[in-house]
Short mmCIF file of C-alpha atoms and ligand atoms in Angstrom, two decimals:
data_model
loop_
_atom_site.label_atom_id
_atom_site.label_comp_id
_atom_site.label_asym_id
_atom_site.label_seq_id
_atom_site.Cartn_x
_atom_site.Cartn_y
_atom_site.Cartn_z
CA MET A 1495 -49.82 40.53 40.78
CA SER A 1496 -50.62 43.60 43.22
CA ARG A 1497 -48.64 44.99 45.41
CA ASN A 1498 -51.79 44.11 48.04
CA GLU A 1499 -52.39 40.26 46.74
CA ALA A 1500 -49.17 39.83 46.85
CA VAL A 1501 -49.19 41.64 51.20
CA ILE A 1502 -52.54 39.68 51.53
CA ILE A 1503 -51.21 35.87 50.54
CA ARG A 1504 -47.80 36.58 52.21
CA SER A 1505 -49.38 37.51 55.16
CA VAL A 1506 -51.87 34.47 55.01
CA LEU A 1507 -49.22 31.84 54.60
CA THR A 1508 -47.64 33.63 57.42
CA MET A 1509 -49.88 33.04 59.67
CA SER A 1510 -50.53 29.74 58.43
CA LEU A 1511 -47.62 28.44 59.45
CA HIS A 1512 -49.13 29.71 63.36
CA THR A 1513 -52.43 29.04 63.37
CA PRO A 1514 -55.22 27.49 60.86
CA THR A 1515 -57.49 31.19 61.02
CA ALA A 1516 -55.14 34.09 61.85
CA ALA A 1517 -54.70 36.20 59.03
CA ILE A 1518 -53.98 40.39 58.37
CA ILE A 1519 -55.20 41.55 54.80
CA GLU A 1520 -54.66 44.24 53.07
CA LYS A 1521 -56.76 46.76 51.10
CA PRO A 1522 -56.99 49.82 49.48
CA PHE A 1523 -59.47 52.80 51.71
CA GLY A 1524 -58.95 55.82 49.47
CA THR A 1525 -56.40 58.32 48.70
CA LEU A 1526 -55.58 62.01 50.81
CA ALA A 1527 -56.20 65.10 48.93
CA ASP A 1528 -51.70 65.11 48.10
CA GLY A 1529 -52.35 61.51 46.46
CA ARG A 1530 -50.99 59.77 48.58
CA GLY A 1531 -53.04 56.66 48.67
CA VAL A 1532 -54.25 54.97 52.26
CA ASP A 1533 -54.90 51.41 53.73
CA LEU A 1534 -57.19 49.41 55.66
CA TYR A 1535 -55.79 45.88 58.04
CA LEU A 1536 -57.48 43.74 58.56
CA LEU A 1537 -56.65 41.92 61.52
CA THR A 1538 -58.18 38.48 62.47
CA ASN A 1539 -57.34 36.15 65.63
CA ASP A 1540 -57.81 32.32 65.95
CA ASN A 1541 -61.01 33.21 68.15
CA GLY A 1542 -62.55 34.85 64.73
CA MET A 1543 -62.18 38.37 66.51
CA GLN A 1544 -61.22 41.30 64.27
CA ALA A 1545 -59.67 44.63 64.20
CA SER A 1546 -59.88 46.77 61.17
CA ILE A 1547 -57.17 49.55 61.07
CA THR A 1548 -56.49 52.16 58.72
CA THR A 1549 -52.76 53.96 58.02
CA TYR A 1550 -54.85 57.19 57.57
CA GLY A 1551 -54.06 58.30 61.51
CA GLY A 1552 -53.80 54.89 62.56
CA ILE A 1553 -57.50 54.64 63.06
CA ILE A 1554 -59.12 51.51 64.41
CA VAL A 1555 -61.83 51.58 61.78
CA SER A 1556 -64.30 48.37 63.68
CA LEU A 1557 -63.07 46.01 66.47
CA THR A 1558 -65.98 42.90 67.25
CA ALA A 1559 -65.85 41.82 70.26
CA PRO A 1560 -67.95 38.71 70.81
CA ASP A 1561 -71.86 38.36 72.83
CA ARG A 1562 -72.80 35.82 76.15
CA ASN A 1563 -74.19 33.75 72.69
CA GLY A 1564 -70.25 33.72 71.34
CA VAL A 1565 -72.08 36.62 68.87
CA PHE A 1566 -69.75 39.08 66.92
CA ALA A 1567 -70.98 42.86 67.42
CA ASP A 1568 -68.41 45.77 65.86
CA VAL A 1569 -68.32 47.87 69.30
CA VAL A 1570 -66.52 51.00 68.42
CA LEU A 1571 -67.42 53.92 66.44
CA GLY A 1572 -66.41 54.64 62.69
CA PHE A 1573 -66.80 55.49 59.10
CA ASP A 1574 -66.56 52.59 56.63
CA ASN A 1575 -65.01 54.90 54.06
CA LEU A 1576 -62.04 56.84 53.98
CA ASP A 1577 -63.26 61.00 53.64
CA ASP A 1578 -65.53 60.65 56.16
CA TYR A 1579 -62.64 60.79 58.31
CA LEU A 1580 -61.16 63.35 55.53
CA ALA A 1581 -64.52 66.26 56.85
CA GLY A 1582 -63.50 65.58 60.28
CA HIS A 1583 -64.36 63.88 63.21
CA PRO A 1584 -63.72 64.09 66.85
CA TYR A 1585 -60.72 61.46 67.52
CA LEU A 1586 -62.90 58.45 66.47
CA GLY A 1587 -60.50 55.05 67.23
CA ALA A 1588 -57.34 57.69 66.27
CA VAL A 1589 -53.88 57.55 67.04
CA ILE A 1590 -53.45 60.79 69.51
CA GLY A 1591 -49.97 62.55 70.00
CA ARG A 1592 -47.87 63.78 70.59
CA TYR A 1593 -49.35 64.78 73.78
CA ALA A 1594 -53.08 63.07 74.34
CA ASN A 1595 -55.54 64.93 76.48
CA ARG A 1596 -54.85 69.33 76.66
CA ILE A 1597 -52.03 71.55 77.47
CA GLY A 1598 -53.50 74.90 78.88
CA LYS A 1599 -52.73 77.73 76.96
CA GLY A 1600 -51.21 75.57 74.16
CA THR A 1601 -48.06 76.35 75.76
CA PHE A 1602 -44.58 74.76 77.57
CA THR A 1603 -40.94 75.83 79.55
CA LEU A 1604 -38.59 73.65 79.08
CA ASP A 1605 -35.21 73.58 79.61
CA ASP A 1606 -35.57 77.66 79.61
CA GLN A 1607 -36.94 78.03 76.41
CA THR A 1608 -40.77 78.69 75.79
CA TYR A 1609 -42.20 76.68 73.28
CA ASP A 1610 -45.73 78.00 71.66
CA LEU A 1611 -48.29 74.93 70.56
CA ALA A 1612 -50.60 74.80 68.02
CA ARG A 1613 -53.81 76.18 70.11
CA ASN A 1614 -57.26 74.44 68.58
CA ASN A 1615 -59.50 74.55 71.78
CA SER A 1616 -61.07 77.33 72.69
CA GLY A 1617 -57.00 79.05 73.43
CA ASN A 1618 -55.67 74.96 74.66
CA HIS A 1619 -53.48 72.65 73.12
CA LEU A 1620 -55.74 69.02 72.21
CA HIS A 1621 -54.84 66.18 71.06
CA GLY A 1622 -51.37 67.41 69.31
CA GLY A 1623 -53.52 69.86 68.01
CA ILE A 1624 -54.37 71.11 64.38
CA ALA A 1625 -52.82 68.43 62.53
CA GLY A 1626 -52.16 65.61 65.29
CA PHE A 1627 -50.66 62.14 64.80
CA ASP A 1628 -54.31 61.26 63.67
CA LYS A 1629 -54.41 62.93 60.68
CA ALA A 1630 -50.61 61.77 60.60
CA LEU A 1631 -50.91 58.71 57.06
CA TRP A 1632 -48.27 55.65 59.16
CA SER A 1633 -46.31 53.33 57.80
CA ALA A 1634 -47.32 49.61 57.94
CA ARG A 1635 -46.16 46.33 58.43
CA PRO A 1636 -48.14 43.10 58.85
CA ARG A 1637 -46.27 41.31 61.56
CA SER A 1638 -46.97 37.16 62.41
CA ARG A 1639 -46.20 37.00 66.38
CA PRO A 1640 -46.77 34.27 68.62
CA GLU A 1641 -48.94 36.15 70.11
CA GLY A 1642 -51.40 37.11 67.48
CA PRO A 1643 -51.61 39.21 64.13
CA GLN A 1644 -50.10 42.19 64.15
CA LEU A 1645 -49.48 46.33 62.29
CA ARG A 1646 -46.75 47.86 63.32
CA LEU A 1647 -47.35 51.64 61.99
CA THR A 1648 -44.77 53.60 62.44
CA CYS A 1649 -44.54 57.76 61.36
CA VAL A 1650 -42.13 60.25 61.70
CA SER A 1651 -43.20 63.61 63.45
CA ALA A 1652 -40.50 66.28 62.32
CA ASP A 1653 -39.36 69.56 64.37
CA GLY A 1654 -41.37 71.57 65.42
CA GLU A 1655 -44.67 69.78 63.69
CA GLU A 1656 -47.46 72.10 66.16
CA GLY A 1657 -44.85 74.21 67.54
CA TYR A 1658 -43.05 70.78 69.47
CA PRO A 1659 -39.18 70.45 69.35
CA GLY A 1660 -37.35 67.39 68.64
CA ARG A 1661 -38.33 64.71 65.72
CA LEU A 1662 -39.89 62.72 67.21
CA ASP A 1663 -39.67 58.75 65.78
CA VAL A 1664 -43.05 57.03 66.79
CA THR A 1665 -44.59 53.20 66.22
CA VAL A 1666 -47.15 51.41 67.47
CA ASP A 1667 -47.97 47.52 67.21
CA TYR A 1668 -51.26 46.70 67.49
CA THR A 1669 -51.82 43.27 68.23
CA LEU A 1670 -54.76 41.02 68.26
CA THR A 1671 -53.91 37.92 70.63
CA HIS A 1672 -55.42 34.50 71.40
CA GLU A 1673 -57.02 36.42 74.31
CA ASN A 1674 -59.10 38.40 72.85
CA GLU A 1675 -57.08 41.89 73.67
CA LEU A 1676 -56.22 44.43 71.32
CA ARG A 1677 -52.38 45.15 72.50
CA ILE A 1678 -51.17 48.39 71.70
CA ASP A 1679 -47.66 49.22 72.50
CA TYR A 1680 -46.50 52.54 71.61
CA ARG A 1681 -42.49 54.03 71.63
CA ALA A 1682 -40.92 57.14 70.35
CA THR A 1683 -37.49 58.35 70.65
CA THR A 1684 -36.23 61.41 70.21
CA ASP A 1685 -32.94 64.17 69.46
CA LYS A 1686 -33.84 67.01 70.85
CA PRO A 1687 -36.14 67.42 74.70
CA THR A 1688 -39.35 67.84 74.69
CA HIS A 1689 -42.97 65.68 75.36
CA VAL A 1690 -44.66 63.09 75.11
CA ASN A 1691 -47.85 61.51 75.52
CA LEU A 1692 -49.44 58.59 73.31
CA THR A 1693 -53.27 57.22 73.74
CA ASN A 1694 -55.32 56.25 71.22
CA HIS A 1695 -59.20 57.75 71.29
CA SER A 1696 -61.80 54.49 70.16
CA TYR A 1697 -65.04 55.39 71.09
CA PHE A 1698 -66.64 51.94 72.29
CA ASN A 1699 -70.32 50.54 72.83
CA LEU A 1700 -70.14 47.39 74.07
CA SER A 1701 -74.16 46.83 72.46
CA GLY A 1702 -73.21 47.68 69.28
CA PRO A 1703 -72.95 51.22 68.27
CA GLY A 1704 -75.49 53.50 66.71
CA GLY A 1705 -78.13 51.88 69.23
CA ARG A 1706 -78.32 52.57 73.09
CA ASP A 1707 -76.41 54.96 74.42
CA ILE A 1708 -73.76 53.69 77.00
CA LEU A 1709 -75.34 55.37 80.52
CA SER A 1710 -77.00 52.12 81.70
CA HIS A 1711 -73.14 50.11 80.78
CA GLU A 1712 -71.84 49.43 84.29
CA MET A 1713 -67.93 50.78 84.99
CA LEU A 1714 -65.65 49.89 87.67
CA VAL A 1715 -62.47 52.47 87.88
CA ASN A 1716 -59.31 51.53 89.56
CA ALA A 1717 -58.56 54.82 91.25
CA ASP A 1718 -59.19 56.40 94.93
CA HIS A 1719 -58.41 59.73 93.29
CA PHE A 1720 -58.32 61.91 90.17
CA THR A 1721 -58.00 65.77 89.06
CA PRO A 1722 -59.81 67.83 89.18
CA VAL A 1723 -59.79 70.59 86.32
CA ASP A 1724 -61.45 74.16 85.86
CA GLU A 1725 -63.99 75.40 83.66
CA GLY A 1726 -61.08 74.37 80.06
CA LEU A 1727 -60.99 70.66 81.15
CA ILE A 1728 -56.96 72.08 82.31
CA PRO A 1729 -55.95 70.48 86.07
CA THR A 1730 -55.93 73.22 88.91
CA GLY A 1731 -53.60 71.36 90.04
CA GLU A 1732 -55.38 69.36 93.63
CA ILE A 1733 -55.42 66.03 93.11
CA ARG A 1734 -58.48 64.88 95.16
CA GLU A 1735 -60.42 61.57 96.08
CA VAL A 1736 -63.29 60.07 94.57
CA GLU A 1737 -64.66 58.94 97.97
CA GLY A 1738 -68.03 61.13 98.22
CA THR A 1739 -67.55 62.62 95.10
CA PRO A 1740 -69.92 60.95 91.14
CA MET A 1741 -66.25 60.32 90.22
CA ASP A 1742 -65.84 57.05 93.18
CA PHE A 1743 -66.73 54.21 90.19
CA ARG A 1744 -64.34 51.92 92.65
CA THR A 1745 -67.59 49.96 93.45
CA PRO A 1746 -69.29 48.37 89.88
CA HIS A 1747 -72.63 50.65 88.57
CA ALA A 1748 -73.68 51.86 85.56
CA ILE A 1749 -73.12 55.36 84.69
CA GLY A 1750 -75.55 56.82 84.39
CA THR A 1751 -76.01 56.70 87.91
CA ARG A 1752 -74.91 60.12 88.92
CA ILE A 1753 -73.58 61.58 85.93
CA GLU A 1754 -76.94 63.61 86.41
CA ASP A 1755 -76.12 65.20 89.27
CA ASP A 1756 -75.94 69.02 90.82
CA ASP A 1757 -71.68 68.85 90.44
CA GLU A 1758 -69.03 70.85 90.29
CA GLN A 1759 -66.81 68.60 88.04
CA LEU A 1760 -69.27 67.00 85.79
CA GLN A 1761 -70.91 70.95 84.70
CA PHE A 1762 -67.67 71.05 83.57
CA GLY A 1763 -67.53 68.48 81.20
CA ASP A 1764 -71.02 68.43 80.93
CA GLY A 1765 -70.59 64.88 81.64
CA TYR A 1766 -67.86 62.16 82.51
CA ASP A 1767 -64.20 63.85 80.94
CA HIS A 1768 -62.00 63.58 83.87
CA ASN A 1769 -58.35 62.02 84.23
CA TRP A 1770 -58.44 59.31 87.05
CA ILE A 1771 -54.43 59.03 89.14
CA LEU A 1772 -54.95 55.07 88.03
CA ASN A 1773 -53.59 52.70 91.76
CA LYS A 1774 -50.87 51.85 90.89
CA PRO A 1775 -47.48 49.73 92.42
CA ASP A 1776 -45.18 50.54 89.53
CA THR A 1777 -45.08 51.70 85.96
CA ASP A 1778 -45.85 47.72 84.33
CA PRO A 1779 -49.08 47.10 82.86
CA SER A 1780 -51.21 46.65 85.93
CA PHE A 1781 -55.53 46.72 85.29
CA ALA A 1782 -57.44 50.63 85.16
CA ALA A 1783 -60.51 50.04 84.27
CA ARG A 1784 -63.99 47.31 83.92
CA VAL A 1785 -66.82 48.33 81.25
CA PHE A 1786 -69.74 46.00 81.67
CA ASP A 1787 -73.13 46.10 79.09
CA PRO A 1788 -75.83 43.98 80.81
CA THR A 1789 -77.54 43.68 78.02
CA THR A 1790 -75.20 41.65 75.44
CA GLY A 1791 -72.71 40.73 78.85
CA ARG A 1792 -69.82 41.96 76.94
CA VAL A 1793 -67.16 43.32 79.03
CA MET A 1794 -64.10 45.12 78.22
CA GLU A 1795 -61.20 45.82 80.62
CA VAL A 1796 -58.21 47.95 80.32
CA VAL A 1797 -54.66 47.25 81.78
CA THR A 1798 -51.99 49.56 81.06
CA SER A 1799 -48.51 50.68 82.10
CA GLU A 1800 -49.96 54.55 81.93
CA PRO A 1801 -50.58 56.40 85.31
CA GLY A 1802 -53.95 58.36 84.31
CA VAL A 1803 -56.95 57.42 82.26
CA GLN A 1804 -59.60 59.80 80.88
CA LEU A 1805 -62.98 59.34 81.01
CA TYR A 1806 -64.76 60.49 78.32
CA SER A 1807 -68.66 59.72 78.10
CA GLY A 1808 -69.43 61.14 74.81
CA ASN A 1809 -71.07 64.31 75.89
CA PHE A 1810 -70.29 66.36 72.60
CA LEU A 1811 -71.94 63.61 70.27
CA ASP A 1812 -74.67 64.83 69.57
CA GLY A 1813 -76.34 62.92 66.38
CA SER A 1814 -74.61 65.34 63.64
CA LEU A 1815 -71.88 62.21 62.47
CA THR A 1816 -73.65 59.47 60.85
CA GLY A 1817 -71.09 56.02 60.83
CA LYS A 1818 -71.08 52.70 59.62
CA GLU A 1819 -74.38 51.38 58.70
CA GLY A 1820 -75.68 54.90 58.29
CA LYS A 1821 -76.15 54.99 62.20
CA ALA A 1822 -75.70 58.54 64.32
CA TYR A 1823 -73.83 58.93 66.84
CA GLY A 1824 -75.62 60.23 69.17
CA ARG A 1825 -74.73 61.69 72.70
CA ARG A 1826 -73.26 59.29 75.30
CA CYS A 1827 -73.54 56.63 72.83
CA ALA A 1828 -70.42 55.39 73.20
CA LEU A 1829 -67.51 56.14 76.29
CA CYS A 1830 -63.41 56.74 75.46
CA LEU A 1831 -61.07 54.85 78.06
CA GLU A 1832 -57.86 56.46 77.15
CA THR A 1833 -54.69 56.05 79.16
CA GLN A 1834 -52.34 58.12 79.54
CA HIS A 1835 -50.18 60.84 81.57
CA PHE A 1836 -52.08 63.33 83.71
CA PRO A 1837 -53.26 66.44 81.61
CA ASP A 1838 -51.58 69.37 80.99
CA SER A 1839 -47.90 67.64 82.53
CA PRO A 1840 -45.14 70.20 80.58
CA ASN A 1841 -46.51 72.67 83.73
CA ARG A 1842 -47.32 71.03 86.25
CA PRO A 1843 -43.81 69.39 87.21
CA GLU A 1844 -46.25 67.59 91.05
CA PHE A 1845 -47.65 65.36 87.92
CA PRO A 1846 -45.33 62.20 86.53
CA THR A 1847 -43.87 64.01 84.23
CA THR A 1848 -44.18 63.40 79.71
CA MET A 1849 -40.23 64.98 79.45
CA LEU A 1850 -38.60 62.62 76.90
CA ARG A 1851 -34.84 63.05 76.00
CA PRO A 1852 -32.79 62.12 73.95
CA ASP A 1853 -30.61 59.00 74.98
CA ASP A 1854 -34.62 57.96 76.25
CA VAL A 1855 -36.97 55.53 75.34
CA HIS A 1856 -40.70 56.25 76.13
CA GLU A 1857 -42.15 52.73 75.72
CA THR A 1858 -46.05 52.40 77.08
CA THR A 1859 -48.98 49.45 76.83
CA SER A 1860 -51.98 49.71 76.90
CA ILE A 1861 -54.47 46.57 76.67
CA TYR A 1862 -58.34 46.17 75.96
CA ARG A 1863 -59.55 42.84 76.67
CA PHE A 1864 -62.45 41.41 75.57
CA LEU A 1865 -64.87 38.54 78.08
CA ALA A 1866 -68.59 37.94 78.07
CA ARG A 1867 -70.41 36.49 80.95
C1 BGC B 2352 -61.57 64.87 75.86
C2 BGC B 2352 -62.57 66.06 74.93
C3 BGC B 2352 -63.64 66.10 73.74
C4 BGC B 2352 -63.49 64.71 73.45
C5 BGC B 2352 -63.39 64.83 71.29
C6 BGC B 2352 -61.67 64.04 74.71
O1 BGC B 2352 -60.79 63.05 75.06
O2 BGC B 2352 -61.20 64.67 77.30
O3 BGC B 2352 -63.18 67.42 75.81
O4 BGC B 2352 -63.93 66.57 73.49
O5 BGC B 2352 -61.73 64.18 73.60
O6 BGC B 2352 -62.40 65.95 70.77
#
């Protein structure tokens, strides 16, 4: 019996103790240039919702959700083979680390020592650098949880990787709950003081990618403030009220309503590419945002323990990428809601800190919940 067959059988048996339908199936997804094998795990919950996740980059390759008639569709951008991911892409579905979003000029000072990070975005550091967690090969362990099937991914980032101090041990638990949630629990520890900010970079289109753009999706963001940026999308340090700006999503409306407004912030991002400061009483997971697709009735709610969320409206997608089922990914054909600490926090002591010290444990939770109406 092959290793894969053994895993499949063990997983299905384990799941059947809890539920008749939930399962995790593993299959090979390809091979890296250095010969290491990459796997793909298919998680199914009790309702038939499915998530497929690869050990390369911890990438969510597909995620299905039911519409108002109970019809499932894949709601995330991705490729159906490893080679297309290896050819390069704008972080589709990947785990982002060590630091999600930008660090200005790719540098920070910690305990009187200055660290130079990989600069991969107009002189700034973006999404962990040149070889961030989106390109790591993660170790996987399928697990049966009462809430639903879970894939535990782990990786170790060596001291000095992409310029960061400290060895970082990282765990990402993806749980596909029977409540139709994709729950992501992040955990990291270090052996030297460092900075950490982990997220997932899934691109969503609730109609199913490759057709309509997301400008008619209705959005609500639970935030009274956002962090304005400069031309390089680095926060200026100002905390600005959303009131009276195109960033005001406190009542739900179509994303496209004001995206073309003559507004300096929208010009810098070529659309929405900003961090909202969530209205949060504490660091427990709480409601952050809701997206509704009037065409299919699909709803996605985002709940997070993080203080911020980046809404990126897919402005830099330009049709040059062809994804699953041969569908081209055009401008604004999907949106990201990246739960996170604020960009450039290592250089902004006034922002909630991203510092992690050896005695501390970095633990955050983000939930993408799917409904229909
Ligand atoms: C950033 C965008 C960037 C995109 C893909 C987003 O998280 O905010 O500026 O273009 O990721 O790299």
